[in-house]
Amino acid sequence: MDSALCYDSENKRLYKGVAGTKDCLISKHDKKGYKTYKYSIPGEPVEIVISSNLHYQGASFLYAQILIKGKSLLNFRDVRALYLINHCSLDTFQVEAGNWDELFDIIIRNYDNLYFTSEDDVENYLNELDKIVLRESISVFRNKNSEKPTEWKGTFLVLLHSINKLSNIIECKDNSVIDGNTYFQKRLLSSCRNYLQRFAEYYPTWEKKEEDSRQKQLSEKLLIVCEYVGKYGEPFEFVDLLIPGQTK
């Protein structure tokens, strides 16, 4: 029988069982097209949302979101997500399309540690992003089903990819269970500083092209980072980072 994500209401626990039992929430399947399933844990402020898009127009994916009182758990363990282009938001737990067993294991593991976020996981995730920012090229994957990476050459593309990841962290933070965590705020501020310093170094040599719509995207995301530094950093610090030495 197919494996399934199950909930034992008597012992109040999630476990991996088989399809068709009374405890079954969702069983693995191979249905084509986009599907979303929502499950609320009885008596607890926990909701699990599973989204799948299998074998449809080359955009297959499978991921889950875990919400506590409407606030998301953030997935700092999946460092490879920093190299993915599609369906890789920090508030999702993504696996290769069709790998239901792995997804069930991830949901169960995180449910058992609902209110715990490892500082080591946060540090490793943001350290990797800091390294990406300094590169002049990057190998990216369309999604977790991709076997061969695409090489993005040039500092502009690296900065564009990096700021998409950085702005996603900032945007997810405001609706997450880790919002307000002092360590996380300071560590994220450090990554914002690293990004703005790299941008300021590169910008004077950047060949601007008005018809390139990606410039507008970078500009909009840059504003998100500047606002974060303005909120949690020193007064006008984002100006110092973008124009070093001009405000001293």
Coordinates of C-alpha atoms in Angstrom, one line a residue:
M1 CA 0.0 0.0 0.0
D2 CA 1.1 3.6 -0.6
S3 CA 2.7 5.4 2.3
A4 CA 0.8 8.3 3.9
L5 CA 1.1 11.1 6.4
C6 CA -1.0 10.2 9.4
Y7 CA -2.1 11.9 12.7
D8 CA -2.6 9.9 15.9
S9 CA -5.2 12.0 17.8
E10 CA -4.9 10.0 20.9
N11 CA -1.2 10.5 21.3
K12 CA -1.1 13.8 19.4
R13 CA 1.6 12.9 17.0
L14 CA 2.2 12.8 13.3
Y15 CA 3.6 9.6 11.8
K16 CA 4.2 7.9 8.5
G17 CA 1.7 5.1 7.9
V18 CA -0.2 3.7 5.0
A19 CA -3.0 5.0 2.9
G20 CA -6.6 4.2 3.7
T21 CA -6.3 4.1 7.5
K22 CA -8.5 6.2 9.8
D23 CA -5.4 8.4 10.8
C24 CA -4.5 9.1 7.2
L25 CA -4.2 12.8 6.2
I26 CA -2.8 12.5 2.8
S27 CA -1.2 9.6 0.9
K28 CA 1.4 9.7 -1.9
H29 CA 0.0 10.0 -5.4
D30 CA 1.0 10.7 -9.0
K31 CA -1.8 13.0 -10.1
K32 CA -0.9 15.5 -12.8
G33 CA -1.4 19.2 -12.4
Y34 CA -1.4 21.7 -9.5
K35 CA -2.9 20.5 -6.3
T36 CA -3.1 22.1 -2.8
Y37 CA -4.1 20.3 0.4
K38 CA -4.6 21.9 3.8
Y39 CA -4.8 20.1 7.1
S40 CA -5.3 21.5 10.6
I41 CA -4.0 19.5 13.5
P42 CA -7.0 19.0 15.9
G43 CA -6.7 21.0 19.1
E44 CA -3.5 22.7 18.0
P45 CA -2.8 26.0 16.2
V46 CA -0.9 24.1 13.5
E47 CA -1.8 23.9 9.8
I48 CA 0.1 21.9 7.2
V49 CA -0.2 23.0 3.5
I50 CA 1.1 20.6 0.8
S51 CA 1.4 21.8 -2.8
S52 CA 2.2 19.6 -5.8
N53 CA 2.5 20.0 -9.5
L54 CA 3.5 16.7 -11.1
H55 CA 4.4 16.0 -14.7
Y56 CA 2.9 19.2 -16.0
Q57 CA 4.8 21.4 -18.6
G58 CA 8.2 20.7 -17.1
A59 CA 7.3 22.6 -13.9
S60 CA 7.0 19.7 -11.5
F61 CA 7.4 20.4 -7.8
L62 CA 6.4 19.1 -4.4
Y63 CA 6.6 21.1 -1.2
A64 CA 5.0 21.8 2.2
Q65 CA 4.4 24.8 4.5
I66 CA 4.0 24.5 8.2
L67 CA 2.1 27.3 10.0
I68 CA 1.7 28.0 13.7
K69 CA -1.0 30.5 14.5
G70 CA -0.7 31.6 10.9
K71 CA 3.1 32.1 11.2
S72 CA 5.5 30.1 9.0
L73 CA 8.3 27.8 10.0
L74 CA 11.4 28.8 8.0
N75 CA 13.5 26.2 6.3
F76 CA 17.2 27.1 7.0
R77 CA 18.4 23.5 6.6
D78 CA 18.0 23.4 2.8
V79 CA 21.1 25.3 1.8
R80 CA 20.8 24.0 -1.8
A81 CA 17.6 26.1 -2.2
L82 CA 19.9 29.1 -2.5
Y83 CA 20.9 27.8 -5.9
L84 CA 17.3 27.1 -7.1
I85 CA 15.4 29.5 -9.3
N86 CA 11.8 28.3 -8.9
H87 CA 9.6 27.2 -6.0
C88 CA 12.3 27.6 -3.3
S89 CA 10.9 30.2 -0.9
L90 CA 12.4 30.0 2.7
D91 CA 8.9 29.3 4.1
T92 CA 8.6 26.1 2.1
F93 CA 10.0 22.6 2.6
Q94 CA 10.6 21.3 -0.9
V95 CA 11.7 17.9 -2.2
E96 CA 12.0 16.4 -5.6
A97 CA 8.6 16.1 -7.3
G98 CA 7.1 12.7 -6.4
N99 CA 9.3 12.1 -3.3
W100 CA 6.4 11.9 -0.9
D101 CA 8.3 9.8 1.7
E102 CA 11.0 12.4 2.1
L103 CA 8.3 15.2 2.4
F104 CA 6.4 13.3 5.0
D105 CA 9.7 12.7 7.0
I106 CA 10.5 16.5 6.9
I107 CA 7.0 17.4 8.0
I108 CA 7.1 15.0 10.9
R109 CA 10.6 16.1 12.0
N110 CA 9.6 19.8 12.0
Y111 CA 6.3 19.1 13.8
D112 CA 8.2 17.4 16.6
N113 CA 10.4 20.6 16.9
L114 CA 7.8 23.3 16.2
Y115 CA 9.2 26.1 18.2
F116 CA 12.9 25.3 17.7
T117 CA 15.1 27.0 15.2
S118 CA 18.8 26.1 15.2
E119 CA 21.2 29.1 15.2
D120 CA 23.7 26.9 13.4
D121 CA 21.2 26.3 10.6
V122 CA 20.6 30.1 10.3
E123 CA 24.4 30.7 10.3
N124 CA 25.2 28.1 7.7
Y125 CA 22.4 29.3 5.4
L126 CA 23.4 33.0 5.5
N127 CA 27.1 32.2 5.3
E128 CA 26.4 30.4 2.0
L129 CA 24.5 33.4 0.7
D130 CA 27.3 35.7 1.8
K131 CA 29.7 33.6 -0.3
I132 CA 27.4 33.7 -3.3
V133 CA 27.3 37.5 -3.3
L134 CA 31.1 37.7 -3.8
R135 CA 31.2 35.5 -6.9
E136 CA 31.3 36.6 -10.5
S137 CA 29.4 33.6 -11.8
I138 CA 27.0 31.1 -10.3
S139 CA 25.6 27.7 -11.2
V140 CA 21.8 27.6 -10.7
F141 CA 19.1 24.9 -11.1
R142 CA 15.6 25.5 -12.3
N143 CA 14.2 23.3 -9.5
K144 CA 15.1 20.2 -7.4
N145 CA 14.4 17.9 -10.4
S146 CA 17.1 19.6 -12.5
E147 CA 20.1 17.4 -13.1
K148 CA 22.3 19.9 -14.9
P149 CA 22.9 23.5 -13.7
T150 CA 22.8 26.6 -15.8
E151 CA 25.8 28.8 -15.6
W152 CA 25.0 32.5 -14.9
K153 CA 28.1 34.6 -15.7
G154 CA 28.7 38.2 -14.7
T155 CA 28.4 40.1 -11.4
F156 CA 25.0 41.6 -12.4
L157 CA 23.3 38.2 -12.6
V158 CA 24.9 37.0 -9.4
L159 CA 23.7 40.1 -7.6
L160 CA 20.2 39.7 -9.1
H161 CA 20.0 36.1 -8.0
S162 CA 21.4 36.9 -4.5
I163 CA 19.1 39.8 -3.8
N164 CA 16.1 37.7 -4.8
K165 CA 17.2 35.2 -2.1
L166 CA 17.9 37.9 0.4
S167 CA 14.7 39.8 -0.1
N168 CA 12.8 36.5 0.2
I169 CA 14.4 36.0 3.6
I170 CA 13.3 39.5 4.7
E171 CA 9.8 39.1 3.4
C172 CA 9.3 35.6 5.0
K173 CA 10.7 36.9 8.3
D174 CA 7.8 39.2 8.9
N175 CA 5.3 36.3 8.8
S176 CA 7.4 33.7 10.6
V177 CA 7.7 32.2 14.0
I178 CA 11.3 33.5 14.2
D179 CA 10.3 37.2 13.7
G180 CA 11.6 39.2 16.6
N181 CA 14.4 36.8 17.4
T182 CA 17.4 39.1 18.2
Y183 CA 20.1 36.7 17.0
F184 CA 18.3 36.3 13.6
Q185 CA 17.8 40.0 13.1
K186 CA 21.4 40.8 13.7
R187 CA 22.7 38.0 11.5
L188 CA 20.3 39.0 8.7
L189 CA 21.5 42.6 9.1
S190 CA 25.1 41.4 8.5
S191 CA 24.1 39.7 5.2
C192 CA 22.3 42.9 4.1
R193 CA 25.4 44.9 4.8
N194 CA 27.5 42.4 2.8
Y195 CA 25.1 42.7 -0.1
L196 CA 25.0 46.5 -0.2
Q197 CA 28.8 46.7 0.0
R198 CA 29.2 44.3 -2.9
F199 CA 26.5 46.3 -4.9
A200 CA 28.3 49.6 -4.2
E201 CA 31.6 48.1 -5.4
Y202 CA 30.2 46.8 -8.6
Y203 CA 27.7 49.6 -9.6
P204 CA 30.2 52.2 -10.9
T205 CA 31.3 49.7 -13.6
W206 CA 27.9 48.4 -14.4
E207 CA 26.8 48.9 -18.0
K208 CA 23.2 50.0 -17.6
K209 CA 20.7 49.0 -20.3
E210 CA 17.3 50.7 -20.1
E211 CA 15.5 48.0 -22.0
D212 CA 16.7 45.3 -19.5
S213 CA 13.6 44.7 -17.2
R214 CA 15.8 42.9 -14.7
Q215 CA 17.3 46.2 -13.7
K216 CA 13.9 47.3 -12.3
Q217 CA 13.6 44.0 -10.5
L218 CA 17.0 44.5 -8.9
S219 CA 16.1 48.1 -8.0
E220 CA 12.8 47.0 -6.3
K221 CA 14.5 44.3 -4.3
L222 CA 17.4 46.6 -3.3
L223 CA 14.8 48.9 -1.7
I224 CA 13.6 46.0 0.5
V225 CA 17.2 45.5 1.7
C226 CA 17.8 49.2 2.3
E227 CA 14.6 49.4 4.3
Y228 CA 15.7 46.5 6.5
V229 CA 19.0 48.2 7.2
G230 CA 17.3 51.4 7.9
K231 CA 15.0 49.7 10.4
Y232 CA 17.5 47.6 12.3
G233 CA 20.9 49.3 11.5
E234 CA 22.3 52.6 12.4
P235 CA 20.7 55.9 11.2
F236 CA 21.5 56.4 7.5
E237 CA 23.8 53.3 7.5
F238 CA 22.4 52.1 4.2
V239 CA 23.6 55.4 2.7
D240 CA 27.2 54.8 4.0
L241 CA 27.0 51.2 2.6
L242 CA 26.0 52.4 -0.9
I243 CA 28.2 55.5 -1.0
P244 CA 31.2 54.6 1.2
G245 CA 32.9 57.6 2.8
Q246 CA 30.4 60.2 1.5
T247 CA 28.5 60.8 4.7
K248 CA 31.5 60.8 7.1

